[in-house]
Every structure is written in C-alpha cells, then in structure tokens.
PDB file of C-alpha atoms in Angstrom:
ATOM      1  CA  UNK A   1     -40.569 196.443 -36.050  1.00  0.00           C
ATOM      2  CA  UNK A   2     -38.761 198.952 -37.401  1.00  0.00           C
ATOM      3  CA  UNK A   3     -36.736 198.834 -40.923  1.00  0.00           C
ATOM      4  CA  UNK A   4     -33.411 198.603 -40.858  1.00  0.00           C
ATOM      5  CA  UNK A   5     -30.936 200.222 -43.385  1.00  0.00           C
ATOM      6  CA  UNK A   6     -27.632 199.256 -43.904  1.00  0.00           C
ATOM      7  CA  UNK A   7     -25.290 201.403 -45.767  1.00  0.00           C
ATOM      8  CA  UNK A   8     -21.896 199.554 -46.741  1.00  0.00           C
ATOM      9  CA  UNK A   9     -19.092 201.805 -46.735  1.00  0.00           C
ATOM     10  CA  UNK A  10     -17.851 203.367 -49.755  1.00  0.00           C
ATOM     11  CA  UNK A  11     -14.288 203.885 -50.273  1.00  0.00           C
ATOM     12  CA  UNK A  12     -13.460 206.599 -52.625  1.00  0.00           C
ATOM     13  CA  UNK A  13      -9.668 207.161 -53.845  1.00  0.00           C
ATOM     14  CA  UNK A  14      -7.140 207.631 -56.658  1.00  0.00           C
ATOM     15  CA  UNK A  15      -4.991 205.393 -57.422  1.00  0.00           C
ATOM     16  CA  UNK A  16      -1.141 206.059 -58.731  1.00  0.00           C
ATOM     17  CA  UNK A  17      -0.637 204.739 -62.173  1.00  0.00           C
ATOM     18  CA  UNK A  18       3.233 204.328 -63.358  1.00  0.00           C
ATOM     19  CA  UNK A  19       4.007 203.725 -67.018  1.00  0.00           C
ATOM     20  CA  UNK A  20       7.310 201.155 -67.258  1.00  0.00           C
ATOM     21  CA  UNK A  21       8.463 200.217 -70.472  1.00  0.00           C
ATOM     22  CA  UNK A  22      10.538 197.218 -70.389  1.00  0.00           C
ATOM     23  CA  UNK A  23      13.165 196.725 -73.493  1.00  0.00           C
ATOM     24  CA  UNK A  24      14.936 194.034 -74.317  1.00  0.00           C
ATOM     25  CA  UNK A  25      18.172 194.392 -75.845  1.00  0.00           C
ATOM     26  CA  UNK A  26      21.731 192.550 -75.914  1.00  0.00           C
ATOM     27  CA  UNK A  27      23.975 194.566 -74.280  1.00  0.00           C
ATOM     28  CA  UNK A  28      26.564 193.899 -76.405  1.00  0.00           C
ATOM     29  CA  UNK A  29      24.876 196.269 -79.403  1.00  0.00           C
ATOM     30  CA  UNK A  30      24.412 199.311 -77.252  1.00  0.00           C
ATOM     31  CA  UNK A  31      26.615 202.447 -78.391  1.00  0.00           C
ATOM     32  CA  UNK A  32      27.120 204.983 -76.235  1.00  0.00           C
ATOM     33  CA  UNK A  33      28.570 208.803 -77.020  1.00  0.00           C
ATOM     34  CA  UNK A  34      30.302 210.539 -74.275  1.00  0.00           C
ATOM     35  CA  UNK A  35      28.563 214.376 -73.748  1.00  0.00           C
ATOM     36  CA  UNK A  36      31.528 215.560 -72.368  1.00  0.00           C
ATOM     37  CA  UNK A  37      35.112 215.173 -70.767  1.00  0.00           C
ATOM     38  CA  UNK A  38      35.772 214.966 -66.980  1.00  0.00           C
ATOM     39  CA  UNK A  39      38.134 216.795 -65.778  1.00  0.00           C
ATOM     40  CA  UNK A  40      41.559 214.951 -64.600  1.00  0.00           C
ATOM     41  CA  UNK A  41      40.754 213.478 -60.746  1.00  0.00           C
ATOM     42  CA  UNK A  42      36.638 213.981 -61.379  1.00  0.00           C
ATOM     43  CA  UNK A  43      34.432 211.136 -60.817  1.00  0.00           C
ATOM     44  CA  UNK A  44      30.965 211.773 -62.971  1.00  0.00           C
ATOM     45  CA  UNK A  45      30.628 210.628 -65.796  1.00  0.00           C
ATOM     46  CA  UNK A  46      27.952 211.155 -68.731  1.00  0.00           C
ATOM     47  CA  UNK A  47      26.963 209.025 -72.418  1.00  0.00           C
ATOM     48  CA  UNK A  48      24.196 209.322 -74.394  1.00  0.00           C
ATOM     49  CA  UNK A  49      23.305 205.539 -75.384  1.00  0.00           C
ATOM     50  CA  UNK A  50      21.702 204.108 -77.837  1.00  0.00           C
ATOM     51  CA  UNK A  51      19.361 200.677 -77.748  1.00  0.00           C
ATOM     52  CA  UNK A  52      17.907 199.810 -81.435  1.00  0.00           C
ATOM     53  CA  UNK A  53      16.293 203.136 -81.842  1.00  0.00           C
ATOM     54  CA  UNK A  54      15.630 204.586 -78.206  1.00  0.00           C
ATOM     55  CA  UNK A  55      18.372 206.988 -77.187  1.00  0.00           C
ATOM     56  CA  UNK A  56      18.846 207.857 -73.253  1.00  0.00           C
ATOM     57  CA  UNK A  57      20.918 209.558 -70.882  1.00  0.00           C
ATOM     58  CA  UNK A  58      23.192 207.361 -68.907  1.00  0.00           C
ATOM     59  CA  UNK A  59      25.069 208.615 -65.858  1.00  0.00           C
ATOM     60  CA  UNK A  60      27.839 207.480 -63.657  1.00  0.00           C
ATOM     61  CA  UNK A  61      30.806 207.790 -61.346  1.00  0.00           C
ATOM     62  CA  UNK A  62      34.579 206.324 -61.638  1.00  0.00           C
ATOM     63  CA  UNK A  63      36.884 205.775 -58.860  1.00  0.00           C
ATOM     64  CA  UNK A  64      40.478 204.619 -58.548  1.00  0.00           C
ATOM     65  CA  UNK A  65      39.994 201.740 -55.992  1.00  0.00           C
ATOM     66  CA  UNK A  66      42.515 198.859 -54.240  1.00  0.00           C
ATOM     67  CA  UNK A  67      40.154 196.194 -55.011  1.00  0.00           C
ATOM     68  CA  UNK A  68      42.201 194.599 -58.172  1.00  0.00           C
ATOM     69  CA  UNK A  69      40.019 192.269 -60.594  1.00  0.00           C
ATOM     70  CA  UNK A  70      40.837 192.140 -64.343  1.00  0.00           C
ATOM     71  CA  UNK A  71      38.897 193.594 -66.735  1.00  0.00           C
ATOM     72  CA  UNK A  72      35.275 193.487 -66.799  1.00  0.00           C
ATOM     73  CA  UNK A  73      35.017 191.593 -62.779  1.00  0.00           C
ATOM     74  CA  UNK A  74      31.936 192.689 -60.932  1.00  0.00           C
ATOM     75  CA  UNK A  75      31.839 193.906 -57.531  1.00  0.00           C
ATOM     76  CA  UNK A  76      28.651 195.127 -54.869  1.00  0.00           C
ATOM     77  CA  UNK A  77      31.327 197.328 -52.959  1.00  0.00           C
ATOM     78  CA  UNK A  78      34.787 198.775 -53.547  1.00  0.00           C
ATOM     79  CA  UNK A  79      37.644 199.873 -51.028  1.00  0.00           C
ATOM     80  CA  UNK A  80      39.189 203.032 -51.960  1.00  0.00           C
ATOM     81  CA  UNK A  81      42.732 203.073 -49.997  1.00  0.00           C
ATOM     82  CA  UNK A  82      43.696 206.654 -48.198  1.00  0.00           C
ATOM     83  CA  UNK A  83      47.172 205.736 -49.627  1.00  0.00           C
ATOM     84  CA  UNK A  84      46.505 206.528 -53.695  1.00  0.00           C
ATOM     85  CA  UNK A  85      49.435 204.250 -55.029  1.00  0.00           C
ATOM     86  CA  UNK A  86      47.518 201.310 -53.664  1.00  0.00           C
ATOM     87  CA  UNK A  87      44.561 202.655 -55.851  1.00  0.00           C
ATOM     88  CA  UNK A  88      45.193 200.407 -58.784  1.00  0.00           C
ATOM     89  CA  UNK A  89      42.501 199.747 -60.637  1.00  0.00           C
ATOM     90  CA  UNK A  90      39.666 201.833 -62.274  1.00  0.00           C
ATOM     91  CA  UNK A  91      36.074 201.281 -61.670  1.00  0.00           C
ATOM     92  CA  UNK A  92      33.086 202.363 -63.083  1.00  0.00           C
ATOM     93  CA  UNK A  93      29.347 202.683 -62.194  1.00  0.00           C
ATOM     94  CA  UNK A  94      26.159 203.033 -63.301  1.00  0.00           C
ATOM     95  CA  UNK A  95      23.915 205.723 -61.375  1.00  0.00           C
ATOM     96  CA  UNK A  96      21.459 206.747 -63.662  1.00  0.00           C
ATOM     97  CA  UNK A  97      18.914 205.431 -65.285  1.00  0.00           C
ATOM     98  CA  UNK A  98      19.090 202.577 -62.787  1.00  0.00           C
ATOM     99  CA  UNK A  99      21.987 201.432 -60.554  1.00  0.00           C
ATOM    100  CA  UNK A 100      24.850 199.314 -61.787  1.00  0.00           C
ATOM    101  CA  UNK A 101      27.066 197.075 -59.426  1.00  0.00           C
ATOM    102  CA  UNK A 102      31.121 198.706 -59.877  1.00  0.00           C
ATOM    103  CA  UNK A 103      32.435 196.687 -63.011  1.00  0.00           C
ATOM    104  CA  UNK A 104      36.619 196.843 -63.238  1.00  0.00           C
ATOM    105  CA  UNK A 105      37.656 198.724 -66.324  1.00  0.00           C
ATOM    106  CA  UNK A 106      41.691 200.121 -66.369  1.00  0.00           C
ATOM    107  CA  UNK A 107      44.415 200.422 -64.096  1.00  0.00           C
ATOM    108  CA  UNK A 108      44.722 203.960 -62.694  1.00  0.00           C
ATOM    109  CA  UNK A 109      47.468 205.657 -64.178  1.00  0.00           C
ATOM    110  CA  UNK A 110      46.073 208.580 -64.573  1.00  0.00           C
ATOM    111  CA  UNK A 111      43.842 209.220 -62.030  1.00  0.00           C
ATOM    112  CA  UNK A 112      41.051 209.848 -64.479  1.00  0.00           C
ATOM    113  CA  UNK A 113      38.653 206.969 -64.144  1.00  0.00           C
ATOM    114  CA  UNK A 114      35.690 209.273 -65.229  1.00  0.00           C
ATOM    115  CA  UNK A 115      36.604 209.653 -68.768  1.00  0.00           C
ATOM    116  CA  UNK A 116      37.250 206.414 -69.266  1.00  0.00           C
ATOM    117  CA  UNK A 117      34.372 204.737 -67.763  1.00  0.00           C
ATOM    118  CA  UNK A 118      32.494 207.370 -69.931  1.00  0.00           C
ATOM    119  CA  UNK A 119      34.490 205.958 -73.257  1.00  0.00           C
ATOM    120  CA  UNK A 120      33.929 202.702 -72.490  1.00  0.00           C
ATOM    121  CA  UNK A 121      30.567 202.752 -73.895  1.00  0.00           C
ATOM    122  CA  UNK A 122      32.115 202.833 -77.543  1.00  0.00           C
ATOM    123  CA  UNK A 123      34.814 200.601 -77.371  1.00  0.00           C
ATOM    124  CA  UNK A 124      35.546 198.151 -74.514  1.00  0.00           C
ATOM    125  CA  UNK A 125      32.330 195.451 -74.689  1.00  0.00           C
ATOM    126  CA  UNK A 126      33.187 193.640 -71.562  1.00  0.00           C
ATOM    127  CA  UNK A 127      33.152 196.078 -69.599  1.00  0.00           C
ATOM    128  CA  UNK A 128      29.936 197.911 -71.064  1.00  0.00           C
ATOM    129  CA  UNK A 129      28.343 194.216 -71.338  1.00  0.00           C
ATOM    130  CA  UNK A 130      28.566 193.788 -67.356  1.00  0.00           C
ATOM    131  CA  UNK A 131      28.072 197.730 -66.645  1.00  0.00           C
ATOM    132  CA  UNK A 132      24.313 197.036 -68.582  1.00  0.00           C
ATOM    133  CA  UNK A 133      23.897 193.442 -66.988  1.00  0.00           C
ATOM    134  CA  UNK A 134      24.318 193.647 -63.300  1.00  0.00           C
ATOM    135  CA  UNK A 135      21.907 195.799 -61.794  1.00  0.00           C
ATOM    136  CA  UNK A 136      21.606 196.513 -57.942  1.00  0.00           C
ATOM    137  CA  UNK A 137      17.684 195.482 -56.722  1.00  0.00           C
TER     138      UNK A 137
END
C-alpha cells in the first residue's frame, strides 16, 4: 500500500482593516463656523463644527423647495416646483461627513438657502439638532 498525503489547502490573503471612531455627543452643543458665503441662488454650503474637542468639516446643499413644514420638520425627499413662487420654504442638507435627511429651516425670500443652512450651525438649534440626528442608512 502506498502512503497517502493529504495537503489541506491554504488560503493566503489580506484583509481590509477600517478604523471608525464612533463619538457620542448631544447635538444640541455642537457649534459650527461657516468657511465662507454662498453666493445669492448657490446651493453648497460649508461649516467647520465643533464636537467637545474634535473639529470637522461639514458639507451641504440648500434648496428653495414647495414642500412647506415649519421649522426644524424632517423630510427623505423634497419637490422643488419649476414655478419658483411656489418654492416657499428653505431646506437644508447634510452631504458630508455622512448624509442627512432635508430638515426645513426658513422661508425663501431670498433665494439664498445656502447661507443660511450654513449659519444655522451657530444659531438656530432645531434645525441643527435634526440636521445632526437624522441620518440616511
């Protein structure tokens, strides 16, 4: 009889390691400083905000859409109307570092939903309480 040798396979690979660092925080105590001033009718919009002591960039668009809410109402989707006077209420967005759901801020007077969703960081908590709690998965 003749010996037998088995050789089990042998799997060699990398494997990807990402670092996430979860931080808790009430979004309530987060202050944000806008890094500059959209233009009138723009729609990005960028803060540099601050949790405890870890700073980060924070990114976003603001639209003039039809859906009406009052302040601070969150929405998964908003209807911007081809007609602008219909356009009556500003709302803001998240985009970076994660993705917020729209959160209603201002009515659009001035077209310039940008600048304040920016601003909003300092001043209106409502609004910068639901922008930091209602993430899209």
């Amino acid at each position: 009889m003749k010996p037998i040798f088995l050789i089990p396979p042998i799997i060699i690979g990398t494997q990807a390691v990402a670092a996430t660092r979860c931080i808790p925080f009430n979004a309530a105590s987060i202050s944000c400083t806008a890094t500059n001033t959209p233009a009138i009718g723009a729609t990005n919009w960028e803060s540099v905000c601050t949790i405890g002591t870890i700073s980060m960039r924070v990114q976003g668009i603001g639209v003039c859409a039809s859906d009406n809410a009052s302040v601070g109402a969150v929405r998964d989707t908003v209807h911007i109307s081809a007609n602008a006077a219909e356009n009556v209420r500003c709302w803001c967005k998240i985009t970076t570092p994660a993705t917020s759901k729209w959160v209603a801020y201002a009515e659009c007077s001035t077209q310039n939903c940008a600048s304040r969703c920016q601003l909003n960081g300092t001043g209106y908590a409502d609004v910068r309480t639901a922008l930091f709690n209602n993430w899209e998965y």
